[in-house]
Coordinates of C-alpha atoms in Angstrom, one line a residue:
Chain A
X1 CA 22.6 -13.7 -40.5
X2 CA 24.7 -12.9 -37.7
X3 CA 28.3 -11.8 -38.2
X4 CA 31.2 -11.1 -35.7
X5 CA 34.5 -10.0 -37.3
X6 CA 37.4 -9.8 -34.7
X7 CA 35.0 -8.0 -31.9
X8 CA 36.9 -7.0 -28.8
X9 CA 34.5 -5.9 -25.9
X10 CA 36.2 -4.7 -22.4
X11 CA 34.2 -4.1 -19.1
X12 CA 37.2 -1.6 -17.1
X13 CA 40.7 -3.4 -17.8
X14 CA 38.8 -6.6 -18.4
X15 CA 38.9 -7.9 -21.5
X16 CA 35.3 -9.7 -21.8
X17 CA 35.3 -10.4 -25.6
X18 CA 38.6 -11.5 -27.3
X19 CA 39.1 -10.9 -30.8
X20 CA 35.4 -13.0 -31.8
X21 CA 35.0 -14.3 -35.2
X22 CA 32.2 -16.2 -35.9
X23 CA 29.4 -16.6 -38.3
X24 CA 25.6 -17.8 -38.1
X25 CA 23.5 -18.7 -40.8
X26 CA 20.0 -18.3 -41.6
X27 CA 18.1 -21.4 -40.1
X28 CA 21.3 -22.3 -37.9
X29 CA 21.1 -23.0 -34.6
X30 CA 23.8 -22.6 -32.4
X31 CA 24.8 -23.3 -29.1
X32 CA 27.1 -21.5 -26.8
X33 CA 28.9 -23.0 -24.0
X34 CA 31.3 -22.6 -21.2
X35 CA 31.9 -22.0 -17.6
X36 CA 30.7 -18.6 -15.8
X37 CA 32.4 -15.4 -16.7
X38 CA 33.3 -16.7 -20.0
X39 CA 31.3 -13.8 -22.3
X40 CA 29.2 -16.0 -23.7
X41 CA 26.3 -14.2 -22.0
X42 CA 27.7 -10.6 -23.2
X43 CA 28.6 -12.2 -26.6
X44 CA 24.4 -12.6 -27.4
X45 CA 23.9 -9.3 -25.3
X46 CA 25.9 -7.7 -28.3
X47 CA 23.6 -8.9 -30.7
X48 CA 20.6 -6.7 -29.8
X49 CA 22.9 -4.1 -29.0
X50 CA 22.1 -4.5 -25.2
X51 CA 25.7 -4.3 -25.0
X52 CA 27.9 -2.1 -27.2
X53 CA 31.2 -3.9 -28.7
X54 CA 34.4 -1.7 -29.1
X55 CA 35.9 -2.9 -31.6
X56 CA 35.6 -5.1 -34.7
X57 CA 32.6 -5.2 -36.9
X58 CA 29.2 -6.9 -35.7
X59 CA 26.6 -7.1 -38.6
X60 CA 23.3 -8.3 -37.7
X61 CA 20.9 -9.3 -40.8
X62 CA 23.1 -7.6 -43.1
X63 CA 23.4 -4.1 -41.1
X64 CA 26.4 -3.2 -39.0
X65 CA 26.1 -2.6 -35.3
X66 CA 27.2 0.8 -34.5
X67 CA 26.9 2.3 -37.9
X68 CA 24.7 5.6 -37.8
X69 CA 22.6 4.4 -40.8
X70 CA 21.5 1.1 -38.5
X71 CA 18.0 2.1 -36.9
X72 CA 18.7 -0.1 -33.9
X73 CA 15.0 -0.3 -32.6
X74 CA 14.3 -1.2 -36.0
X75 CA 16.6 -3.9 -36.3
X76 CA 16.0 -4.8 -32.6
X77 CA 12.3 -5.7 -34.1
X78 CA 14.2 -8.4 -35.8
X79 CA 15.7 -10.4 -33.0
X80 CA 14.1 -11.8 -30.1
X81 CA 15.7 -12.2 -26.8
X82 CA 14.4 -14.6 -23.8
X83 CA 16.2 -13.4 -20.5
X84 CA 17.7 -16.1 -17.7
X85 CA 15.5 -14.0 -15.0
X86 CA 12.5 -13.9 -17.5
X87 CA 11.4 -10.3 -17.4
X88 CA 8.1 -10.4 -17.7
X89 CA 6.2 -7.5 -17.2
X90 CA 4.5 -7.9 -13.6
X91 CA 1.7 -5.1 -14.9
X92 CA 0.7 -7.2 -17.5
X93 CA -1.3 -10.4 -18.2
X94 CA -0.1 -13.4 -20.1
X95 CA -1.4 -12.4 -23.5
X96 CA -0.7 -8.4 -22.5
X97 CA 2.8 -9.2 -22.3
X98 CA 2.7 -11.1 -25.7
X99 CA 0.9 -8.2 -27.4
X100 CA 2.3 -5.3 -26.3
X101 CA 5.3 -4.6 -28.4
X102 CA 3.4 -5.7 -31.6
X103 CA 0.7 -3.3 -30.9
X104 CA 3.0 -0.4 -30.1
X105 CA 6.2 -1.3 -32.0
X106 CA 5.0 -2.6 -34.9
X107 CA 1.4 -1.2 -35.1
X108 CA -0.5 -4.4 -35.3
X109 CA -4.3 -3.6 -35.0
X110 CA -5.2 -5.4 -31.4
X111 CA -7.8 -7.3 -32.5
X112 CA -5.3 -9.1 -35.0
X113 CA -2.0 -9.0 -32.5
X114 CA -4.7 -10.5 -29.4
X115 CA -5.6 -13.6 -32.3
X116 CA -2.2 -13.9 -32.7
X117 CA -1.1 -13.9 -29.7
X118 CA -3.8 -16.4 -28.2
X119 CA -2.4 -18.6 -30.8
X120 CA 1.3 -18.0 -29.3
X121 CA -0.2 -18.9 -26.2
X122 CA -1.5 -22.0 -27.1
X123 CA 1.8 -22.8 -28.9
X124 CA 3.6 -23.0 -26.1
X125 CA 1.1 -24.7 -24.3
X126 CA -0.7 -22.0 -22.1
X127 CA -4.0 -21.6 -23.8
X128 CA -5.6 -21.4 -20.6
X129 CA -3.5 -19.1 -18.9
X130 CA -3.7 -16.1 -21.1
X131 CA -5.5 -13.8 -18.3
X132 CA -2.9 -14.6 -16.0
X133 CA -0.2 -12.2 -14.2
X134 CA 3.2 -13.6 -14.3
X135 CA 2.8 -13.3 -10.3
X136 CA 0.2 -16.2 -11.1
X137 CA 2.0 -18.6 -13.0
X138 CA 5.2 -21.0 -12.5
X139 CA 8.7 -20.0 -13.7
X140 CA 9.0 -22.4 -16.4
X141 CA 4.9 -20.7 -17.7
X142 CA 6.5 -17.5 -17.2
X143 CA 9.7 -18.7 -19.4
X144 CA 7.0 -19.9 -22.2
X145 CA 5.2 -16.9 -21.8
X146 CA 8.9 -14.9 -22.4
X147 CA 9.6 -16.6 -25.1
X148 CA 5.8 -16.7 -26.9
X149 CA 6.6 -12.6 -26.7
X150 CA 9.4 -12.5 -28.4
X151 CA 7.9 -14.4 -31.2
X152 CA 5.0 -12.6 -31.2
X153 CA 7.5 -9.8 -33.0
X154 CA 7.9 -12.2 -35.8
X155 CA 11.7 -12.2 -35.8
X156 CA 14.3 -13.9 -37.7
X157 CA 16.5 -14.4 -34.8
X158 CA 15.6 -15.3 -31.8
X159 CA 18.6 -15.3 -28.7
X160 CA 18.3 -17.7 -25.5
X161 CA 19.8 -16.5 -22.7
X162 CA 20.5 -19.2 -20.5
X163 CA 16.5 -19.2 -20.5
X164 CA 16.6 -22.7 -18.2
X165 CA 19.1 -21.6 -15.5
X166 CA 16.2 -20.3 -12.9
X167 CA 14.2 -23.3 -13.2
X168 CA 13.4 -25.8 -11.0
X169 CA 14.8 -29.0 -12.6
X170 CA 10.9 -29.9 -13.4
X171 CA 10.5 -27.3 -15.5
X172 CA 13.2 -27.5 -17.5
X173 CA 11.8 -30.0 -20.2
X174 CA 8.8 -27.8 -21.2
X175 CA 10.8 -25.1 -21.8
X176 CA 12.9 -27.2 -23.7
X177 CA 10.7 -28.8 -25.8
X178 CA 9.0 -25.3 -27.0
X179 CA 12.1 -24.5 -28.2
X180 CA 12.8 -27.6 -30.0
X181 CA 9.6 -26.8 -31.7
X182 CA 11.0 -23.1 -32.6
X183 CA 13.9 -24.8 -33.7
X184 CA 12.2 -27.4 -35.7
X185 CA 10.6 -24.4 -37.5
X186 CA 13.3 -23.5 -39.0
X187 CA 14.2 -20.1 -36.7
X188 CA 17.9 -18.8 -36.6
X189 CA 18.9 -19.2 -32.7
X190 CA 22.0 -18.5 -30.4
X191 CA 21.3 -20.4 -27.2
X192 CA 23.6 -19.6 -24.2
X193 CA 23.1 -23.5 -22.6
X194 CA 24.2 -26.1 -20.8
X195 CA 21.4 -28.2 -22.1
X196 CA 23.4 -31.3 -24.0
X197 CA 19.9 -32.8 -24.8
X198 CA 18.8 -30.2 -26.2
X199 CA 21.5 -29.1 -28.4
X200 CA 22.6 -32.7 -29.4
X201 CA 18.4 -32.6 -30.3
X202 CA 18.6 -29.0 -32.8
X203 CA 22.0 -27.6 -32.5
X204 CA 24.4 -27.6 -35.7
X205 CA 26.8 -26.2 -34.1
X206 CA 28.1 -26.1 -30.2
X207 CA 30.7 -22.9 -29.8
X208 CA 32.8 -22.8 -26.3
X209 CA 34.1 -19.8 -24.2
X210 CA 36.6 -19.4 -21.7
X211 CA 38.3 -16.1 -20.7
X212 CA 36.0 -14.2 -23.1
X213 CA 37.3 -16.1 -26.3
X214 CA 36.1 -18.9 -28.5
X215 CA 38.2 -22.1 -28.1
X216 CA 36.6 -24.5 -29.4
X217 CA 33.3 -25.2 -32.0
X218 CA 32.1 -28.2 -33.7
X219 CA 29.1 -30.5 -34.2
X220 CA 27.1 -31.2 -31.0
X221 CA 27.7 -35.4 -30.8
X222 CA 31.7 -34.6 -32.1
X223 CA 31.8 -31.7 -29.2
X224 CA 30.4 -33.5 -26.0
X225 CA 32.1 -37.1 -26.7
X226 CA 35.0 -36.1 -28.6
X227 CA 36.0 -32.5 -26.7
X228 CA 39.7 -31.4 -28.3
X229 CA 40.8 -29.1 -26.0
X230 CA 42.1 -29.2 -22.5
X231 CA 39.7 -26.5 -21.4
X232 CA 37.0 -28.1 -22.7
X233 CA 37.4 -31.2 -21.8
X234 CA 37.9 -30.2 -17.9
X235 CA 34.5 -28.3 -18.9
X236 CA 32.8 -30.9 -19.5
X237 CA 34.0 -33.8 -17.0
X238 CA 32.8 -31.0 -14.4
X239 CA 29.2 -30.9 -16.1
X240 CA 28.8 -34.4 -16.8
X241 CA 29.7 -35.7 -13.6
X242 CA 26.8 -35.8 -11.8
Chain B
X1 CA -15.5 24.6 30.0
X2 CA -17.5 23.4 26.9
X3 CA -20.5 26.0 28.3
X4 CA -18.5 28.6 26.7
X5 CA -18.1 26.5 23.3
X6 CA -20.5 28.2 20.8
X7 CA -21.8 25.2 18.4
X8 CA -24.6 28.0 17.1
X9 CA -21.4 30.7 15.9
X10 CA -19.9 27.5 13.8
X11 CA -23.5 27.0 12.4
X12 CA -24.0 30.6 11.8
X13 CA -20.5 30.2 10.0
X14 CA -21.1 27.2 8.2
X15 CA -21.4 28.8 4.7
X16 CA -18.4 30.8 5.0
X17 CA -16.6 27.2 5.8
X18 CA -17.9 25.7 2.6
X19 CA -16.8 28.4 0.7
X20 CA -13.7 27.9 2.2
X21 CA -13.5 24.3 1.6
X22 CA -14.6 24.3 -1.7
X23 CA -11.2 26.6 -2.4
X24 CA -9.2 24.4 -0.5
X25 CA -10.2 21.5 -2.5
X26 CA -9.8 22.6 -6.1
X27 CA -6.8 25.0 -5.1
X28 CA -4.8 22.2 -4.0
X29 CA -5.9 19.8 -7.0
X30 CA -4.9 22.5 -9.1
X31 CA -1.7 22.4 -7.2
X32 CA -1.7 19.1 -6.8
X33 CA -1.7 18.7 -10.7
X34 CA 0.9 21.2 -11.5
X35 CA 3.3 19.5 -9.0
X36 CA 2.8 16.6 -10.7
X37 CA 3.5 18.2 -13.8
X38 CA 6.3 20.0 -12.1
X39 CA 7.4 16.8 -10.7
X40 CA 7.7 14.3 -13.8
X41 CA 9.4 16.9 -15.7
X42 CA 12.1 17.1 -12.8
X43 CA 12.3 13.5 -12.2
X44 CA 12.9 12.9 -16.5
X45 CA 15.6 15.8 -15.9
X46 CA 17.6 14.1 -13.3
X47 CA 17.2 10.7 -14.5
X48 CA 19.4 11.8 -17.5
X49 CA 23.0 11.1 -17.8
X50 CA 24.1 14.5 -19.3
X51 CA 24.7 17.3 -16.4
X52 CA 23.0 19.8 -18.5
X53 CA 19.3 18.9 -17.4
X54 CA 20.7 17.0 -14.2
X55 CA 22.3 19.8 -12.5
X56 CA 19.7 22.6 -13.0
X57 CA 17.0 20.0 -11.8
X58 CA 18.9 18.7 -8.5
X59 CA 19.6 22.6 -7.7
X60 CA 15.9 23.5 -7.9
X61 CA 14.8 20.4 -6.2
X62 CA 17.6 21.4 -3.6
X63 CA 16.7 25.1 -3.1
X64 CA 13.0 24.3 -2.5
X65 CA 13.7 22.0 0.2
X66 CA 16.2 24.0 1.9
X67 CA 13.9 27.0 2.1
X68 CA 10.6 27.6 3.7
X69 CA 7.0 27.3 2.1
X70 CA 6.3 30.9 3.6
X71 CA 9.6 32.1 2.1
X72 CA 9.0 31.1 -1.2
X73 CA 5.1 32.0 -0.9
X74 CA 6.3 35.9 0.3
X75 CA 8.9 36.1 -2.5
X76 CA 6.6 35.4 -5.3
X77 CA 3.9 37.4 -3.2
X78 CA 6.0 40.4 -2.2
X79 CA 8.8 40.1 -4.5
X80 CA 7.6 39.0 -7.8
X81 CA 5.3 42.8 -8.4
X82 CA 8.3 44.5 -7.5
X83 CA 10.4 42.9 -10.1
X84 CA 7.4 44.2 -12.8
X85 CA 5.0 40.9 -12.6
X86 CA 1.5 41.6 -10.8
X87 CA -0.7 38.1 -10.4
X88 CA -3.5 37.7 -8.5
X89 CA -3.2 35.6 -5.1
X90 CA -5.2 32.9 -5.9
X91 CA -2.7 32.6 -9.0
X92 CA 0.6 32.7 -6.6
X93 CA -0.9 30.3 -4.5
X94 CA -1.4 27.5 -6.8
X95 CA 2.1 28.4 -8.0
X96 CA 3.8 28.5 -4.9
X97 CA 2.2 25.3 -3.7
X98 CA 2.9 24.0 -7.7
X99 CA 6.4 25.0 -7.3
X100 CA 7.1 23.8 -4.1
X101 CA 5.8 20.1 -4.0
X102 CA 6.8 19.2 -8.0
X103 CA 10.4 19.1 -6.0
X104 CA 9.2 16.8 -3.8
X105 CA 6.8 15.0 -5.9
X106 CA 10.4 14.7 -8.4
X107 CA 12.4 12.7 -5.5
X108 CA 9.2 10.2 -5.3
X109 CA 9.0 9.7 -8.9
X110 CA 13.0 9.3 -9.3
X111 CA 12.7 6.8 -6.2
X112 CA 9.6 5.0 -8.0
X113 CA 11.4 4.8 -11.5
X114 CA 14.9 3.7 -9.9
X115 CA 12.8 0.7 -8.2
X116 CA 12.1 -1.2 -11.1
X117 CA 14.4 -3.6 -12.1
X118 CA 16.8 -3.4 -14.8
X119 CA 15.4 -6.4 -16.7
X120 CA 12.2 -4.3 -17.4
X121 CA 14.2 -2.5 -19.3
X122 CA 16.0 -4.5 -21.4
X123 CA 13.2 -6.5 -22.0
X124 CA 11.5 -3.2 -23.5
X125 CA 14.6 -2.6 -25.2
X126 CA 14.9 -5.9 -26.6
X127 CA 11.2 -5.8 -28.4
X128 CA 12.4 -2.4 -29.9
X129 CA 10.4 -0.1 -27.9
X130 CA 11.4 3.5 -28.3
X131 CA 12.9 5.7 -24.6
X132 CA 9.1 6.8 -24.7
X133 CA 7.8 3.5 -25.6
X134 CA 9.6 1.9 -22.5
X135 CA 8.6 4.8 -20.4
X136 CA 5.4 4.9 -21.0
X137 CA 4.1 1.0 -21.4
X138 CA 6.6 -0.2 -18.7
X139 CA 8.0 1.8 -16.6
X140 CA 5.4 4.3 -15.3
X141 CA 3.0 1.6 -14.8
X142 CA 4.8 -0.2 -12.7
X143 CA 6.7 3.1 -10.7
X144 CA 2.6 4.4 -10.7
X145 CA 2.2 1.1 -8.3
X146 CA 5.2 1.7 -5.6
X147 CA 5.1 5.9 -5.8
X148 CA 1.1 6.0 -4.7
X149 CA 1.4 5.8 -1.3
X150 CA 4.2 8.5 -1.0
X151 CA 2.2 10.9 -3.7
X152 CA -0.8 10.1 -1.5
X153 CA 1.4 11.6 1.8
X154 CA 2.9 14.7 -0.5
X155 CA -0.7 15.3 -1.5
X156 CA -1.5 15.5 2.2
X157 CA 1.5 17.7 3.2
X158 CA 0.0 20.2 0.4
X159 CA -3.7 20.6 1.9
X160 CA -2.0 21.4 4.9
X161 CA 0.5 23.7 3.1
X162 CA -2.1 25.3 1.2
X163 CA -3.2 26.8 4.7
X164 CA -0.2 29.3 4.4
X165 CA -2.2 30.9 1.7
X166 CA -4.5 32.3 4.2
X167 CA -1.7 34.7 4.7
X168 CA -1.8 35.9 1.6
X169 CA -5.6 36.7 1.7
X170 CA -6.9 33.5 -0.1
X171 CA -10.2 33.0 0.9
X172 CA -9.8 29.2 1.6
X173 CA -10.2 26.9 4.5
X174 CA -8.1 28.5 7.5
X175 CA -8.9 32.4 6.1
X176 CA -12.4 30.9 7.1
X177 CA -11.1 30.2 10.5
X178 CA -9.3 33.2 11.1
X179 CA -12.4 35.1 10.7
X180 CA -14.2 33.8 12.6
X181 CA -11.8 33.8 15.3
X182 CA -11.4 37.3 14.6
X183 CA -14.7 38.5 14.3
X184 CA -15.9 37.2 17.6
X185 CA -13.2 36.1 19.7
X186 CA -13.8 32.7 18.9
X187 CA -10.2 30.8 18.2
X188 CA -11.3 27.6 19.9
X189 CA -14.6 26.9 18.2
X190 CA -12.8 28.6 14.4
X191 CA -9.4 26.6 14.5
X192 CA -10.8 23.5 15.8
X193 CA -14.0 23.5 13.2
X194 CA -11.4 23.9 10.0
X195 CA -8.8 21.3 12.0
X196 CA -12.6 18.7 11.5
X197 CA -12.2 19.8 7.9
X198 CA -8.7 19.1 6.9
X199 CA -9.3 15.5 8.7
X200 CA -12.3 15.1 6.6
X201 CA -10.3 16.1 3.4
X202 CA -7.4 13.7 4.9
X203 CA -9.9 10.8 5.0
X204 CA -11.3 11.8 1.4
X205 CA -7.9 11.8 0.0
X206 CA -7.2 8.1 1.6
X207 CA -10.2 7.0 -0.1
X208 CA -9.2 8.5 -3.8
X209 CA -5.9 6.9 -3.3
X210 CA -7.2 3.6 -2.7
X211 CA -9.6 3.9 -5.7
X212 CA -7.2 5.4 -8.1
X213 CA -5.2 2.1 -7.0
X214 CA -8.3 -0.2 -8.3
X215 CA -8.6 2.2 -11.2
X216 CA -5.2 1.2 -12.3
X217 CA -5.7 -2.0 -12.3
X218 CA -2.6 -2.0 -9.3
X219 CA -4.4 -4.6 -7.1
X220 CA -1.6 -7.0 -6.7
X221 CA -2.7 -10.5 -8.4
X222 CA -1.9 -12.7 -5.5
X223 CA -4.5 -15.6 -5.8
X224 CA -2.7 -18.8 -7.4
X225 CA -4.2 -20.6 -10.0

């Protein structure tokens, strides 16, 4: 489903992805790890093209980043992305924000994307709140509402991007558990996390970064109690402490 | 003092004011409109990486600030027949005054698009919206909401400006004025009768601006549920 074949990526002189290789299946979930600074933010950015890699091949639902006959905002349709900071639209109500891009993007008759999104709505546990302004609601509301909008595009990936980072600690758990649920459906995911619960809970596969490479990926219960690198393991004695 | 003030020449006058008013107001909206026109046309052009619409747009936006109203009003007055194209003045005017606030109205609607946050964005990018999808559904909205009260000041400034037309023989607001100054002597009771005028039109224009607010649905949701 996703496929990175040796991608180097540099911001300047710095060399943000090194040499990537990995592969994702359909129905996998996987979760990316690993201090601040490590890529594994720019690493799902690349995905959705919201960053552009520079070298090595990228292919994305069979179609390969970069390559004139990939229609990006076609593909794009294909792959939801929930944002650490949310970006909601502030303009927009609740079930707005859910409907928007299927009405306009994929030319969903309102009446049929409003149902559809009341029922996304309700999914994540917001039924009453679909009139609401993200100014109105809580962060970890405005994180389900994110993340009820990029499913309201019907994708067949869907990328986390650190999507609990901004919460207060509170909050975290219903985010969490909606996307257990999208998980438990059966969705492809990349989750940039932190969260061992959760990807102990759904993950398949736990991947770690440092200095923009991958160095190390296993099974979730194998990766946090049995960690086989140095890096990692000074990782994780600095997350786990408290 | 006030025994000399003639409130029966500014009633004798009154219909020449209205006529005059009544070209004030739908010679600036005119004007108002093709700045606007003027304006987001600029503002895309200078928002764009590539120099090719960049530069020509910041050297227009820079020439009409550097130079006077009047100047710019003369040349395309004065000059324009003399280099083969005759329009009437009415025409010129609502050019001019076209011309010369779309630069300004450009700089408030660069300013309103540059406020909104990157993550708007991407987030529009991310659910595969099209440059003009984004535009349109997310960004305008939103830049509509922080440029009113500026457009509402530039809209202002072009009433005012559209005064300079009485030099070019436009019948509006201060050509009323003049005349009556003119006719008989009377600059106190003509300039200060068109100065109540513009402050009406000032306080009509606050009001619009607050409605067109409400229209768009811009009232900030505040209330906490």
């Amino acid at each position: 489903m996703i496929e990175f074949r040796g991608v180097n990526k540099w911001f300047g002189a710095l060399n943000v992805l090194k040499d990537i290789t990995l592969s994702v299946e359909p129905r996998e979930v996987v979760v990316v790890c690993g201090p601040s600074g490590s890529g594994k933010s720019t690493l799902i950015r690349c995905i959705n093209g919201l960053e552009a890699i520079k070298d090595g091949d990228l292919l994305v639902d069979s179609q390969r980043l970069g390559d004139p006959a990939t229609n990006m905002t076609q593909l794009r349709t294909e792959i939801g992305f929930v944002f650490q900071s949310f970006n909601l639209y502030p303009h927009k109500t609740a079930l707005e924000n859910v409907t928007l891009a299927p009405i306009h993007v994929r030319k969903i008759p309102r009446a049929e994307a409003e149902k559809a999104g009341r029922e996304l709505l309700a999914k994540v546990g917001l039924a009453d709140k679909v009139n609401a302004y993200p100014a109105q609601l809580s962060g970890g509301q405005q994180q389900r509402v994110a993340i009820a909008r990029s499913l309201g595009m019907r994708p067949k990936i869907m990328l986390f991007d650190e999507p609990t980072s901004a919460l207060d600690p509170e909050m975290i758990s219903e985010v969490l558990d909606v996307m257990v649920a999208v998980a438990e459906e059966g969705m492809t995911m990349m989750v940039v996390t932190h969260e061992m619960g959760f990807a102990r809970k759904v993950a398949q596969r736990v991947v770690f970064m440092d200095a923009g490479a991958i160095v190390e990926s296993g099974n979730p219960n194998e990766f946090f109690s049995h960690p086989k690198t140095d890096r990692s393991r000074a990782f994780l004695s600095k997350i786990l402490r408290h | 003092m006030l025994e000399n003030f003639s409130f029966r020449t500014i009633v004798e006058y009154l219909p020449l004011f209205g006529q005059g008013l009544i070209t004030t107001v739908w010679l600036s909206a005119l004007s108002f409109a093709g700045a606007l026109t003027v304006g987001i046309v600029l503002a895309a052009m200078n928002l764009q990486r590539g120099w090719l619409f960049r530069v020509p747009a910041k050297a227009y936006i820079d020439a009409v600030r550097a130079t006077p109203l009047l100047a710019q009003l003369y040349f395309l007055y004065f000059g324009l027949p003399r280099l083969g194209l005759v329009l009437p003045e009415l025409v010129v005017g609502i050019i001019a005054l076209s011309l010369n606030s779309g630069a300004y109205v450009a700089e408030i609607i660069r300013a309103g698009i540059l406020s909104i946050p990157r993550g708007q964005v991407e987030a529009g990018v991310a659910s595969g919206m099209t440059y003009v999808q984004r535009i349109r559904l997310v960004i305008l909205p939103q830049a509509f909401k922080v440029t009113i009260p500026p457009l509402l000041g530039q809209a202002i400034v072009l009433v005012k400006d559209s005064a300079l037309l009485s030099l070019i023989s436009v019948s509006e607001l201060t050509r009323a004025g003049q005349l009556l100054a003119s006719d008989r002597f009377m600059p106190a009771e003509g300039f200060l009768t068109i100065a109540a005028f513009y402050l009406l039109l000032y306080y009509c224009l606050k009001g619009l601006a607050a409605l067109s607010g409400r229209w768009l649905g811009l009232q900030p949701a505040r209330s906490s549920t």
